[in-house]
CSV table of C-alpha atoms in Angstrom, one decimal:
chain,number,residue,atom,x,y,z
A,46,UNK,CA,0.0,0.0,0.0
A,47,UNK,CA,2.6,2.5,1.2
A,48,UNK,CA,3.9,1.6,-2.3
A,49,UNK,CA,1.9,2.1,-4.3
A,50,UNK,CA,0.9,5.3,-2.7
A,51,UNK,CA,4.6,6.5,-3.8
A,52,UNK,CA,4.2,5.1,-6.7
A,53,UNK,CA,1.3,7.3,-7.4
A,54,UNK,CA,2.6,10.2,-6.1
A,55,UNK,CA,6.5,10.3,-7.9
A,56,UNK,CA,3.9,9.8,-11.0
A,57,UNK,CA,1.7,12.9,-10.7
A,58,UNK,CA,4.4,15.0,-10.1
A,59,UNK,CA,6.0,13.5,-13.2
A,60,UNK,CA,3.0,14.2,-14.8
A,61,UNK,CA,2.9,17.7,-13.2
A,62,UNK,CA,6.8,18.4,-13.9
A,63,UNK,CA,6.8,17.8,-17.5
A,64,UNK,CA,3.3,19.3,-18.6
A,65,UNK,CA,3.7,22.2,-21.1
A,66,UNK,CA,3.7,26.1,-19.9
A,67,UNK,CA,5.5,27.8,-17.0
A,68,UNK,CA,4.3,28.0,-13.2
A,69,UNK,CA,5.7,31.0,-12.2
A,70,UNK,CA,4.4,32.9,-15.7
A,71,UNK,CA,1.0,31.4,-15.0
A,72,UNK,CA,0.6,32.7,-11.6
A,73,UNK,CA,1.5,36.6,-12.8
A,74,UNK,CA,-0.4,36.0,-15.4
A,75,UNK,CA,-3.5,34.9,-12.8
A,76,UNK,CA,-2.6,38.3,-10.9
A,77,UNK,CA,-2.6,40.6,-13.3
A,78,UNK,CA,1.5,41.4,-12.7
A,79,UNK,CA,3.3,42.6,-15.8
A,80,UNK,CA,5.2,40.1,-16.6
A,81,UNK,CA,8.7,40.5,-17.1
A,82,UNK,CA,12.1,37.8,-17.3
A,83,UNK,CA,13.5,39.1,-13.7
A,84,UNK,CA,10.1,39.1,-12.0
A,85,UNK,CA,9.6,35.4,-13.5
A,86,UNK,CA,12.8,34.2,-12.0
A,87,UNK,CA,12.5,35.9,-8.5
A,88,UNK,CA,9.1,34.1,-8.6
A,89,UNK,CA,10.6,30.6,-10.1
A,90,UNK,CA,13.2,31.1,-6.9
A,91,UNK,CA,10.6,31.9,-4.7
A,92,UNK,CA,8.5,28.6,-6.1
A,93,UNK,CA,11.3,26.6,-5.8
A,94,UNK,CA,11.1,25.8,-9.6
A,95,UNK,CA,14.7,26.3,-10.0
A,96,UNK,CA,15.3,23.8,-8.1
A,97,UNK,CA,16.3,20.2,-9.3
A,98,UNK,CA,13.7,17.5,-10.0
A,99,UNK,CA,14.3,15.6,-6.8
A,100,UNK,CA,14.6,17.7,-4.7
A,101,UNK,CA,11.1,19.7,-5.5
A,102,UNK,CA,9.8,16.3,-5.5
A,103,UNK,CA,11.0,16.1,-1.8
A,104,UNK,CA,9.9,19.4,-0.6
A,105,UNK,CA,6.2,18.4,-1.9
A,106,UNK,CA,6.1,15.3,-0.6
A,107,UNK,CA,7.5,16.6,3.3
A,108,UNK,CA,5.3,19.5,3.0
A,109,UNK,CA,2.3,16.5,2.4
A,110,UNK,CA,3.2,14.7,5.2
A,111,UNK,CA,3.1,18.1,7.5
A,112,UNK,CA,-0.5,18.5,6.0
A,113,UNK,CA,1.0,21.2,4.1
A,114,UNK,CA,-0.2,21.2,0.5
A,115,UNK,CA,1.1,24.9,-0.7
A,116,UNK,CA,-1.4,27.5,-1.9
A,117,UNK,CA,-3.7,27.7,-4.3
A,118,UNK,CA,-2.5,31.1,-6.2
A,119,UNK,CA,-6.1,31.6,-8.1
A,120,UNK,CA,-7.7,31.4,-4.4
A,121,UNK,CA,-5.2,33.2,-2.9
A,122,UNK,CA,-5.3,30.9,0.1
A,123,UNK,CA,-4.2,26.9,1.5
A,124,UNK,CA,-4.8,24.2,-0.5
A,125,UNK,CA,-6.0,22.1,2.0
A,126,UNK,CA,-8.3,25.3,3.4
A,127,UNK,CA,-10.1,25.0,-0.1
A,128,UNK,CA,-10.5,21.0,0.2
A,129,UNK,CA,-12.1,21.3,3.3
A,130,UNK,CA,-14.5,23.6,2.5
A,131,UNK,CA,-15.4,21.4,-0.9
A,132,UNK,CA,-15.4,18.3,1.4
A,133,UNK,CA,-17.8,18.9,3.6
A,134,UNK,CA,-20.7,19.3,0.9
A,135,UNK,CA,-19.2,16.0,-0.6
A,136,UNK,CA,-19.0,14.3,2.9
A,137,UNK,CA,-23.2,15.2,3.5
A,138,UNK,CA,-24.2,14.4,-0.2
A,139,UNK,CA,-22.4,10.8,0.0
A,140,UNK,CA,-23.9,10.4,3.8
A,141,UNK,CA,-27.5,11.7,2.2
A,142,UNK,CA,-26.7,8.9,-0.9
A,143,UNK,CA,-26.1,6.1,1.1
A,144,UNK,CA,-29.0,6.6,3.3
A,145,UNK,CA,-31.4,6.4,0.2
A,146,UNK,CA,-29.6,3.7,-1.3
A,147,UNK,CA,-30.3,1.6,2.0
A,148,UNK,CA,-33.8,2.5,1.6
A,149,UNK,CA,-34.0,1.7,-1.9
A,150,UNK,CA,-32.3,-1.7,-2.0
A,151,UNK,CA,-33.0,-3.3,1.3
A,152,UNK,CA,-36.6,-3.8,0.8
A,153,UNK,CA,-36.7,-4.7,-2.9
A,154,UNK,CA,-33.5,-6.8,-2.6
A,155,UNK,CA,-35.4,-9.1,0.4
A,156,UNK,CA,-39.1,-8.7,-0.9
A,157,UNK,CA,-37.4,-10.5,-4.7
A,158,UNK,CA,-35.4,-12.6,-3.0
A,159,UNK,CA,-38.2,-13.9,-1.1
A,160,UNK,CA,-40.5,-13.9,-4.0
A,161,UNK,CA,-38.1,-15.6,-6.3
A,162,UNK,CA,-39.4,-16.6,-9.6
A,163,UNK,CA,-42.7,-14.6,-9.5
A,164,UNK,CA,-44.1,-11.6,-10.6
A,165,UNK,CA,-42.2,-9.1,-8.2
A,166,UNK,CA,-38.8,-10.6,-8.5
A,167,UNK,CA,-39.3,-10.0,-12.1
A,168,UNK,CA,-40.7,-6.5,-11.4
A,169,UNK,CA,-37.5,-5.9,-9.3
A,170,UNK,CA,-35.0,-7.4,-11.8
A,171,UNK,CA,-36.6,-5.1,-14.7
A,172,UNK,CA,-36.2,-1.9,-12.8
A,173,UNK,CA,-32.7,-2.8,-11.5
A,174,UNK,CA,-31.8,-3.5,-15.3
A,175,UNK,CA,-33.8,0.0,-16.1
A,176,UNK,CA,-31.6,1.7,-13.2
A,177,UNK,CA,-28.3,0.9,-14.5
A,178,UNK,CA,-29.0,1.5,-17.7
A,179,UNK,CA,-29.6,5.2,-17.3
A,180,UNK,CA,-27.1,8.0,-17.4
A,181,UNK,CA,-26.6,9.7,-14.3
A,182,UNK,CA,-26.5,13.1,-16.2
A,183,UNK,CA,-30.0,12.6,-18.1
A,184,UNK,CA,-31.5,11.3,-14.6
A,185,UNK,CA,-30.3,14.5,-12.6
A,186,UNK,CA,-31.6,16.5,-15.2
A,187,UNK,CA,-34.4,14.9,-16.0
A,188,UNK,CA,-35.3,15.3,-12.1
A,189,UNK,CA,-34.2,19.0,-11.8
A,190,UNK,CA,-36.6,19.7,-14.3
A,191,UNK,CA,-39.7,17.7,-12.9
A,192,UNK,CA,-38.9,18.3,-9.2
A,193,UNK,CA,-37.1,21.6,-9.4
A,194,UNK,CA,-38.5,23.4,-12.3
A,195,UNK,CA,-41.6,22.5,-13.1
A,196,UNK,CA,-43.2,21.4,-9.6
A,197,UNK,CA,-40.4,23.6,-7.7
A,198,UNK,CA,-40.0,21.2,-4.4
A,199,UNK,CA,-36.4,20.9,-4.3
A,200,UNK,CA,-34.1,24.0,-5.7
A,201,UNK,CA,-32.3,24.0,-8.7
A,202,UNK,CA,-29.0,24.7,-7.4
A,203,UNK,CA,-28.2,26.1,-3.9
A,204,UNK,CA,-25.3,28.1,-2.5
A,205,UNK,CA,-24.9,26.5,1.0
A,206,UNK,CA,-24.8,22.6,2.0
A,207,UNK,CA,-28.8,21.7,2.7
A,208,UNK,CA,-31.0,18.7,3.3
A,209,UNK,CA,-33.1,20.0,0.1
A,210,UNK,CA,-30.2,21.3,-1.9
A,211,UNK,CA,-28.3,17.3,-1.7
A,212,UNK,CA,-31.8,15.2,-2.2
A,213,UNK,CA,-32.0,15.5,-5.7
A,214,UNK,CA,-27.8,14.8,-6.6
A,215,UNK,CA,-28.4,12.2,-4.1
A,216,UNK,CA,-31.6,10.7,-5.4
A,217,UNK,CA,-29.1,10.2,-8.9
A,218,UNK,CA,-26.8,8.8,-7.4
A,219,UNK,CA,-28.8,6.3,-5.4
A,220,UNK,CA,-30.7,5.2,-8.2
A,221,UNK,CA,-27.8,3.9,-10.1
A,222,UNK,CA,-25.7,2.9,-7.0
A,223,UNK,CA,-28.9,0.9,-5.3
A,224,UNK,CA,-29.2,-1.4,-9.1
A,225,UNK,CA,-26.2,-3.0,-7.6
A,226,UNK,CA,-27.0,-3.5,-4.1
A,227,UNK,CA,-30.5,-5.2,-5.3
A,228,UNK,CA,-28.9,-7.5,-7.5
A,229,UNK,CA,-26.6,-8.5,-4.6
A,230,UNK,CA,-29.2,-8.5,-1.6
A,231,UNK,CA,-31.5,-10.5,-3.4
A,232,UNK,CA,-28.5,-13.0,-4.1
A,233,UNK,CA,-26.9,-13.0,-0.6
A,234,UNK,CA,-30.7,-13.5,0.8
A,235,UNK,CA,-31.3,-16.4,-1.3
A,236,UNK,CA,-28.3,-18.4,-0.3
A,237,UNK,CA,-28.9,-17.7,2.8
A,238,UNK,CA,-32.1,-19.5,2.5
A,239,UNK,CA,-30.7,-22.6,1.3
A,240,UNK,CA,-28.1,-22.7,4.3
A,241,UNK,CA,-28.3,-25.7,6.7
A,242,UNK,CA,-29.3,-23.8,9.4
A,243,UNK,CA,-32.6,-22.0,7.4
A,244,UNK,CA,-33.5,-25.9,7.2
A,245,UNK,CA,-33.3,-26.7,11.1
A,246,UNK,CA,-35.1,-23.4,11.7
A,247,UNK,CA,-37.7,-24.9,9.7
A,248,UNK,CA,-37.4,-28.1,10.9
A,249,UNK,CA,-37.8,-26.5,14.6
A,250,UNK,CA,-41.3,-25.0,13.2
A,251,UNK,CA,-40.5,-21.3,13.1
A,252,UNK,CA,-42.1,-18.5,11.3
A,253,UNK,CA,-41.0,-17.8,7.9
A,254,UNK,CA,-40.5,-14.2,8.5
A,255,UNK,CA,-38.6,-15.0,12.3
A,256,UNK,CA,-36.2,-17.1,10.1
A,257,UNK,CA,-35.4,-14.1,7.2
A,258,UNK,CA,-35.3,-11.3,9.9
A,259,UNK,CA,-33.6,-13.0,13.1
A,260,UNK,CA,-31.1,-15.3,11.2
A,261,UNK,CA,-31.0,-14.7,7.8
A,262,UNK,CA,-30.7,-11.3,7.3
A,263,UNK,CA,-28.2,-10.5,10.1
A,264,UNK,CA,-25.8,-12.9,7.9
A,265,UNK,CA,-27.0,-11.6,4.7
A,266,UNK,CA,-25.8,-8.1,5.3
A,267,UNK,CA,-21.9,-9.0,6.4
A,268,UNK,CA,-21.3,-9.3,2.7
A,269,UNK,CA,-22.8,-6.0,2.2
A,270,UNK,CA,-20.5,-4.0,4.5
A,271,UNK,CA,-17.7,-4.5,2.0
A,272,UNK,CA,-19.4,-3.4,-1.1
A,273,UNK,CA,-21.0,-0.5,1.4
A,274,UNK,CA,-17.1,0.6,2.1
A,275,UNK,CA,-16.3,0.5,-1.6
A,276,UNK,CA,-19.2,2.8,-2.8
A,277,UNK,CA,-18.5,5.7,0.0
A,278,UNK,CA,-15.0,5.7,-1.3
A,279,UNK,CA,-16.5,6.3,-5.0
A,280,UNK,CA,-19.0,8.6,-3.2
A,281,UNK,CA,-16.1,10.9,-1.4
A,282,UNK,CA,-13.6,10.4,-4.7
A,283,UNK,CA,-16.1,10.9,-7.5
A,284,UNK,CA,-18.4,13.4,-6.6
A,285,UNK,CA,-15.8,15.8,-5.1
């Protein structure tokens, strides 16, 4: 892991390093400064861009480490500042889009599990295919303009982190994120129900519904809490 995360980094500031166009004349460009070839190289020497490869590549990656990740010279203030003030809308969007996808794919996972091979597994299977098959970006808009132009319940966009700004961005990405937790709650559920002890349970004369909530769907959702992890990390990464 630590590996690969050095990996990573030596490569973006590779990347970074040998992309076309000048730092230092980008940033008096950004403020406006007339630019001239000794102002560029007191900036460059104030940058630290004349110094060698390695050893900028050092200074970044210490300055990481101290939970220093420079400045941001269109903001005019620290990198990590700006992050933190982006992160907290992406934290409460993902939190907001987990909630509904645990709402959405619970129940219709256990009730086609359950009902396997009749008309509301197919029902569910349809609507799961349906889900995944639509683009995120048609679905957002689609329910911008229904539910925030046309009937005007939720707002179109929103310049602070609210419960009513978040439910329609999170209502898109549930609806895509919850086709796969269906598919894999109703899968879980039903080989849970083939398990030897579903057949003792059985056996001992208890109620079908004792059986799926006290024993089977207690071990039905470990499974889950790994493909739960997986999907906040694409949450927090991909909607940032």
């Amino acid at each position: 892991m630590l590996i690969t995360l050095i990996g990573v980094s030596f490569l973006t500031f590779c990347l970074t390093y040998i992309a076309p166009g000048d730092p230092a004349a980008m940033v008096l460009e950004a403020g406006d400064h007339m630019v001239s070839e000794e102002l560029l190289e007191q900036t460059r020497e104030e940058m630290g861009l004349n110094k060698p490869f390695l050893v900028q590549y050092g200074n970044w990656v210490g300055g990481l480490l101290k939970g220093d990740m420079g400045i941001s010279y269109s903001a005019k203030k620290p990198v990590a500042e700006k992050l933190a003030e982006g992160f907290v809308g992406t934290f409460f969007l993902a939190v907001v889009t987990v909630i509904f996808v645990l709402i959405i794919s619970l129940p219709l996972g256990i009730w086609s599990a359950v009902r396997q091979n009749e008309w509301p597994d197919y029902l569910v299977r349809v609507c799961s295919f349906i889900g995944v098959s639509m683009p995120n970006f048609w679905l957002g808009l689609m329910l911008l303009y229904i539910f925030g132009l046309k009937l005007r319940l939720f707002p179109i966009t929103s310049s602070s982190v609210t419960l009513s700004g978040v439910v329609l961005p999170a209502v898109t990405l549930a609806i895509y994120q919850s086709t796969k937790y269906v598919r894999q709650v109703r899968t879980v559920i039903l080989d849970e129900l083939h398990q030897d002890y579903v057949i003792g349970a059985r056996a001992r004369g208890l109620s079908e519904r004792v059986i799926l909530w006290k024993h089977v769907l207690p071990n039905a959702l470990l499974p889950l809490i790994t493909l739960l992890g997986m999907s906040i990390g694409w949450l927090l990464g991909g909607v940032a």
